[in-house]
mmCIF file of C-alpha atoms in Angstrom:
data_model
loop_
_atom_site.group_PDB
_atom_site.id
_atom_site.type_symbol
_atom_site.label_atom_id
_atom_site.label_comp_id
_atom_site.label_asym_id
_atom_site.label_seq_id
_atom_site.Cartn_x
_atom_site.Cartn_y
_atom_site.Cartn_z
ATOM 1 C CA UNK A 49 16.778 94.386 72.757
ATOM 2 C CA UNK A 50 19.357 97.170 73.573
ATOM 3 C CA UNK A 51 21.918 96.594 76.026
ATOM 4 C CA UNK A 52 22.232 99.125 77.537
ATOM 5 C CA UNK A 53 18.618 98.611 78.812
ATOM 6 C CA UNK A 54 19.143 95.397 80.178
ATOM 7 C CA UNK A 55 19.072 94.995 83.881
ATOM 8 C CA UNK A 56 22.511 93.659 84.941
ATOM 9 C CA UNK A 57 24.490 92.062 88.039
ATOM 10 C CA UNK A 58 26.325 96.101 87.763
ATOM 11 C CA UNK A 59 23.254 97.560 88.887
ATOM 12 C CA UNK A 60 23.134 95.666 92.290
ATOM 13 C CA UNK A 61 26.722 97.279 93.277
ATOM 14 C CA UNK A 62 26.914 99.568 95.553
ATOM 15 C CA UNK A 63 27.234 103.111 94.544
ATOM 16 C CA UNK A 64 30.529 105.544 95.749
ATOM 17 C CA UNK A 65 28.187 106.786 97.963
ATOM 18 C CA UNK A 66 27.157 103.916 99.856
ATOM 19 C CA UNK A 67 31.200 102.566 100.024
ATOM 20 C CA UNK A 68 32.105 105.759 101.631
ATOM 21 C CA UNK A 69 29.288 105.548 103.655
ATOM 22 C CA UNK A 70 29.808 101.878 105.241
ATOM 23 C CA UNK A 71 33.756 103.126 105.525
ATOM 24 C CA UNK A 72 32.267 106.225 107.737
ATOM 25 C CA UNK A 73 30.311 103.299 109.796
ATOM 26 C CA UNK A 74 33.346 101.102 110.005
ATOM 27 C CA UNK A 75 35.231 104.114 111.554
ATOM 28 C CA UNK A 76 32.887 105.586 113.480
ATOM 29 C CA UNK A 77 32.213 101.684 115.117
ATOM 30 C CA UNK A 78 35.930 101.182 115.721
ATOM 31 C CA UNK A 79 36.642 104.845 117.012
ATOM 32 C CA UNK A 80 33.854 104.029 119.615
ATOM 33 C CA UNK A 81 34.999 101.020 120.733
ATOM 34 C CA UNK A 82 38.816 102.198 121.460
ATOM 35 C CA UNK A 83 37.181 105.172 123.259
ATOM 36 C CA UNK A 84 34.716 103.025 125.788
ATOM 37 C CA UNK A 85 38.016 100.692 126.097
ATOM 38 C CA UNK A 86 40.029 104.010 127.175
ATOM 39 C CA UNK A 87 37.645 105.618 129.262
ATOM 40 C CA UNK A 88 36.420 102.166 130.999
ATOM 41 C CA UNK A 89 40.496 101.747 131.432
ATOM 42 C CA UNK A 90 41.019 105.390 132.615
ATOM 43 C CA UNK A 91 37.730 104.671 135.401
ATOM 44 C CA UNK A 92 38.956 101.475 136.741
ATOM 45 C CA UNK A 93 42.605 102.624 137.083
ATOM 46 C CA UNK A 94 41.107 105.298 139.580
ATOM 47 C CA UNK A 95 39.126 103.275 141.320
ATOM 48 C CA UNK A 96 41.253 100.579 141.491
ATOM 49 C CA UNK A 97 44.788 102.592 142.757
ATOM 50 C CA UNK A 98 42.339 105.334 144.754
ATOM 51 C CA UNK A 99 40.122 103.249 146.307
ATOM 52 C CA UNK A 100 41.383 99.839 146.808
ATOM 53 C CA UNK A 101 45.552 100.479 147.086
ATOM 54 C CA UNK A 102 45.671 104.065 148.904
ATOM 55 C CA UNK A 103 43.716 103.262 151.615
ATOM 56 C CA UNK A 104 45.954 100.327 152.556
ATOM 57 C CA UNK A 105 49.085 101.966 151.620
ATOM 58 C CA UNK A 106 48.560 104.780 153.712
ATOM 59 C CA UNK A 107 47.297 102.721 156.633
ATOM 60 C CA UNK A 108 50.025 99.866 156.457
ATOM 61 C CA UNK A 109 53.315 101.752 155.092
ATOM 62 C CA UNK A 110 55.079 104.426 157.408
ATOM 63 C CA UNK A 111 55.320 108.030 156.536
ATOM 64 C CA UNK A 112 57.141 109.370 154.362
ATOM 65 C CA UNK A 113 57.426 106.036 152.517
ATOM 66 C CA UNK A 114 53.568 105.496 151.967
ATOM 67 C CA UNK A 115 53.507 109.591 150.587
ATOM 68 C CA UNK A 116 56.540 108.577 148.303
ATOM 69 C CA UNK A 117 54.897 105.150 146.577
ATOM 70 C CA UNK A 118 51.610 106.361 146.461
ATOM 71 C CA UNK A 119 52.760 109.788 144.490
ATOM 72 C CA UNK A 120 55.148 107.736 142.235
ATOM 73 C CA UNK A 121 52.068 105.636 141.587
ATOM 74 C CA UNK A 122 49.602 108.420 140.827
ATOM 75 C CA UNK A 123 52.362 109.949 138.789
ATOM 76 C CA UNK A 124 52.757 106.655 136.333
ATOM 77 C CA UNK A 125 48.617 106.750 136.632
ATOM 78 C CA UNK A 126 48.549 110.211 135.195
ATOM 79 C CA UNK A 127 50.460 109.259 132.606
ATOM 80 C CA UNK A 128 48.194 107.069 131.318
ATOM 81 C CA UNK A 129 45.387 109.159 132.075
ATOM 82 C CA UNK A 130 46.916 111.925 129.673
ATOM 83 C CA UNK A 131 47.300 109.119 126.805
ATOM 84 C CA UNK A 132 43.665 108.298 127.363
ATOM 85 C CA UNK A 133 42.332 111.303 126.910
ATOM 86 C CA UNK A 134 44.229 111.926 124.067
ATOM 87 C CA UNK A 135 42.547 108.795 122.121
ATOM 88 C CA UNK A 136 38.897 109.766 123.978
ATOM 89 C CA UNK A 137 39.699 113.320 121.772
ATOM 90 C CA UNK A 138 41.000 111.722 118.647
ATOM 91 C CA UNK A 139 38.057 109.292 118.398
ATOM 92 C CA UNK A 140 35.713 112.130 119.084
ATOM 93 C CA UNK A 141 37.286 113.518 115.879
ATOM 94 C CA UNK A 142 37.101 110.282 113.886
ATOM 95 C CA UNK A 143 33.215 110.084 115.004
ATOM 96 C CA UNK A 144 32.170 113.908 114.237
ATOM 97 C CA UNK A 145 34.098 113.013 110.649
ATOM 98 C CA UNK A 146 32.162 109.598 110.001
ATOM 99 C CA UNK A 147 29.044 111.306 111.475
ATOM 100 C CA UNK A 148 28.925 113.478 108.050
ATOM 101 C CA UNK A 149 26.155 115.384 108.195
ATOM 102 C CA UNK A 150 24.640 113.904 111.110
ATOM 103 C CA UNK A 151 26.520 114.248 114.033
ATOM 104 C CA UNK A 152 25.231 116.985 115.062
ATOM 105 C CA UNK A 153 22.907 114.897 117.824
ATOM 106 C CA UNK A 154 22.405 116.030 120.996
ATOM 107 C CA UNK A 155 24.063 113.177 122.170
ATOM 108 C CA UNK A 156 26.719 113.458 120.575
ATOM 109 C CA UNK A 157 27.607 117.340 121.110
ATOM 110 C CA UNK A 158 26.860 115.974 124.693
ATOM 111 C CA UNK A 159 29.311 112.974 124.575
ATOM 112 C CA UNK A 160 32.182 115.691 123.011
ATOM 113 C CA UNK A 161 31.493 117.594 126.031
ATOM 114 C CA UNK A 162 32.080 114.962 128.755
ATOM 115 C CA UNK A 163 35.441 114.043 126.782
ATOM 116 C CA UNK A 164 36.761 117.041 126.928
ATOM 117 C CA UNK A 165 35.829 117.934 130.080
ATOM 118 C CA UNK A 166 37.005 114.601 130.981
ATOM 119 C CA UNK A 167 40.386 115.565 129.070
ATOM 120 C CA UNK A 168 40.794 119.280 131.064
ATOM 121 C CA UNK A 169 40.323 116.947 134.706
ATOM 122 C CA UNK A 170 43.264 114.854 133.516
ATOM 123 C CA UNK A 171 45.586 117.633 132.699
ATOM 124 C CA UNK A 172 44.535 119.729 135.571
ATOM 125 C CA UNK A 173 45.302 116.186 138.021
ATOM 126 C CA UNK A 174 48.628 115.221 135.791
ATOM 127 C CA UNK A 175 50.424 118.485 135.355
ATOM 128 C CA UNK A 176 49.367 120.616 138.498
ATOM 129 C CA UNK A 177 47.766 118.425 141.642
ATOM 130 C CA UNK A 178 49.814 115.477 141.477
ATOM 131 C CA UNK A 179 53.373 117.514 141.068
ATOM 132 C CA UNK A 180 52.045 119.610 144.108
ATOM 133 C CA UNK A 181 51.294 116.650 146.257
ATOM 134 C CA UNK A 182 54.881 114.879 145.166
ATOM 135 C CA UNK A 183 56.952 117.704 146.029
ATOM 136 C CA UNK A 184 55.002 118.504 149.585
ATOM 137 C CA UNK A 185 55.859 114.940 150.256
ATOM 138 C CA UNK A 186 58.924 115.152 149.428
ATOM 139 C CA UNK A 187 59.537 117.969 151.719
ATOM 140 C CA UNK A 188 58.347 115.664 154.721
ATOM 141 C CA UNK A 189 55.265 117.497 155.048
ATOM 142 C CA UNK A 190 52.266 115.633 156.929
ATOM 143 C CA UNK A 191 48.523 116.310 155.993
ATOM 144 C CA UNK A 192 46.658 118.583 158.448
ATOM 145 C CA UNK A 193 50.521 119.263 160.087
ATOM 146 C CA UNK A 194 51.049 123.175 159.725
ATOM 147 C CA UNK A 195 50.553 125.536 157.394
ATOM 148 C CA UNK A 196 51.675 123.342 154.328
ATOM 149 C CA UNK A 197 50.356 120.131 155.779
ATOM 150 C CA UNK A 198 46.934 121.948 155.772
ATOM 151 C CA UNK A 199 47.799 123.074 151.627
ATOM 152 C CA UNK A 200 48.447 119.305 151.461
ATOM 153 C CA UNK A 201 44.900 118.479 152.879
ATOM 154 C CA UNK A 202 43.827 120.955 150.858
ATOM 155 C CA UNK A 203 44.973 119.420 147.335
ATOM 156 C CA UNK A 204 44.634 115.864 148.335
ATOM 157 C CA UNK A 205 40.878 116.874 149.236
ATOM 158 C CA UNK A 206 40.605 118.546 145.532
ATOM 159 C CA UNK A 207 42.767 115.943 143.828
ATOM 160 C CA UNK A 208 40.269 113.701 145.697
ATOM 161 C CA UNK A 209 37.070 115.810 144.345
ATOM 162 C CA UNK A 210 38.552 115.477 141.029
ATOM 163 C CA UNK A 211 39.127 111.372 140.881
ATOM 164 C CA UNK A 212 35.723 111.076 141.888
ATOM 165 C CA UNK A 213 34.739 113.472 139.077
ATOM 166 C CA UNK A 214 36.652 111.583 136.577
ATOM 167 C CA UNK A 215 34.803 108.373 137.618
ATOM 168 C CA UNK A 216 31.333 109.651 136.943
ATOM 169 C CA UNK A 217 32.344 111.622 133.671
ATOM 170 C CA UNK A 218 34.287 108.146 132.480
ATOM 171 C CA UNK A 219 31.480 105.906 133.404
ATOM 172 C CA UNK A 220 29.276 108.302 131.666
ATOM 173 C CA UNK A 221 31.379 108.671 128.681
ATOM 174 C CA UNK A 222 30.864 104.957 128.477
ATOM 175 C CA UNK A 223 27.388 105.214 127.936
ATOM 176 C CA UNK A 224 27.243 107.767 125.623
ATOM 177 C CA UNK A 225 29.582 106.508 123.317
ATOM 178 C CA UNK A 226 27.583 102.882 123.311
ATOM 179 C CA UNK A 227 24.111 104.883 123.102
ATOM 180 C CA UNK A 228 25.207 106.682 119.984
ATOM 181 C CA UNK A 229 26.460 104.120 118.324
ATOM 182 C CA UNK A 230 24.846 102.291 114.985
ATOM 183 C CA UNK A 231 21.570 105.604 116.325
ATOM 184 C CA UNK A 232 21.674 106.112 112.401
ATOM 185 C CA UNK A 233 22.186 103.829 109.707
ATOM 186 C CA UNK A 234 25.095 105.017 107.481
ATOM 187 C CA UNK A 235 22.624 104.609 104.036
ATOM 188 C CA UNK A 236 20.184 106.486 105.778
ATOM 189 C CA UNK A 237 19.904 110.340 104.574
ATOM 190 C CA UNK A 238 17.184 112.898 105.485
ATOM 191 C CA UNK A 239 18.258 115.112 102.653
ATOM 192 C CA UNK A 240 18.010 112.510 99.203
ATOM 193 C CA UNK A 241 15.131 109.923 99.292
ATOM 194 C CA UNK A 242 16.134 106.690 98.080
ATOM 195 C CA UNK A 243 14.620 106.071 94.701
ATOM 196 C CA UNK A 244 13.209 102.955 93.772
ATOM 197 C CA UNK A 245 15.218 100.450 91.083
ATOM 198 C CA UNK A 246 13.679 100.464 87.707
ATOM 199 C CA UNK A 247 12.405 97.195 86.319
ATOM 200 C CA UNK A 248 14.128 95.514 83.866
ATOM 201 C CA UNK A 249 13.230 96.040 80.232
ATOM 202 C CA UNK A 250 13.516 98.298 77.398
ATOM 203 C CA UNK A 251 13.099 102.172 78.705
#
């Protein structure tokens, strides 16, 4: 009998193809999992320093020291809120690359959406409400108090509009990311049909 004809342990290995495609499922798993870590992060930071500890600040600390913490702290959160949206956008990368040809989902052109949306709310908050808000309270300016305590109102109210925002496109995010996850297998392929293994034997 020929060798070469003989079925061998060789022709249960996987092929190149189906390596590369259990690396693109390794990636796309792990790049979905730091992004739901980031965004749940980035949604219980806001809820937990805008709707737990300003409330109490505000109402227990004396102006202008409750403006002052409360804008250093929203400063340090937007901070993190920029990093966090910078890994949301780099895993959306790594997923669209592991996706190959089939990330073009609704979901998932959806889910790129939300994060960058989600990405434009932090930079808008980090690098143009939040340095507003710092340096009208650092001018001893009181909400609802004149003409610039009504601007402070104003971008407290919006920086307010936005957190809330941020939540629901997070939380969202969330979701997204878990319901596209593992939707396709990675040996799956609409455009080559699997062929069946030959039997063993002389061909």
């Amino acid at each position: 009998m020929n060798d070469e004809a003989q079925f061998s342990e060789a022709d249960l290995a996987p092929s190149p193809e189906e390596r590369a495609a259990s690396r693109r499922s390794l990636i796309d798993r792990v790049a979905a999992s730091v992004a739901a870590l980031a965004a749940g992060a980035w949604v219980g930071g806001i809820v937990a320093l805008g709707a737990c500890a300003a409330p109490f600040v505000f109402r227990l600390a004396p102006a202008p020291f409750s403006g002052d913490a409360m804008s250093a702290a929203f400063a340090r959160f937007d901070q993190f809120a920029l990093g966090a949206a910078v890994i949301l956008l780099g895993a959306e990368v790594a997923r669209t690359w592991a996706a190959y040809r089939h990330g073009a989902g609704r979901a998932a052109r959806v889910r790129r959406v939300v994060a960058m949306v989600l990405a434009g709310c932090a930079a808008y908050v980090g690098l143009a409400l939040t340095p507003r808000i710092a340096a009208l309270h650092r001018e001893g300016v009181r909400r609802g108090e004149g003409e610039l305590g009504m601007e402070l109102e104003r971008v407290h109210r919006r920086a307010e509009l936005v957190s809330k925002s941020e939540v629901f496109l997070g939380a969202s995010l969330v979701l997204l990311h878990v319901f596209t996850l593992g939707a396709r297998r990675p040996e799956q392929d609409d455009d080559e049909e699997a062929a069946a293994p030959l039997p063993p034997g002389p061909r």
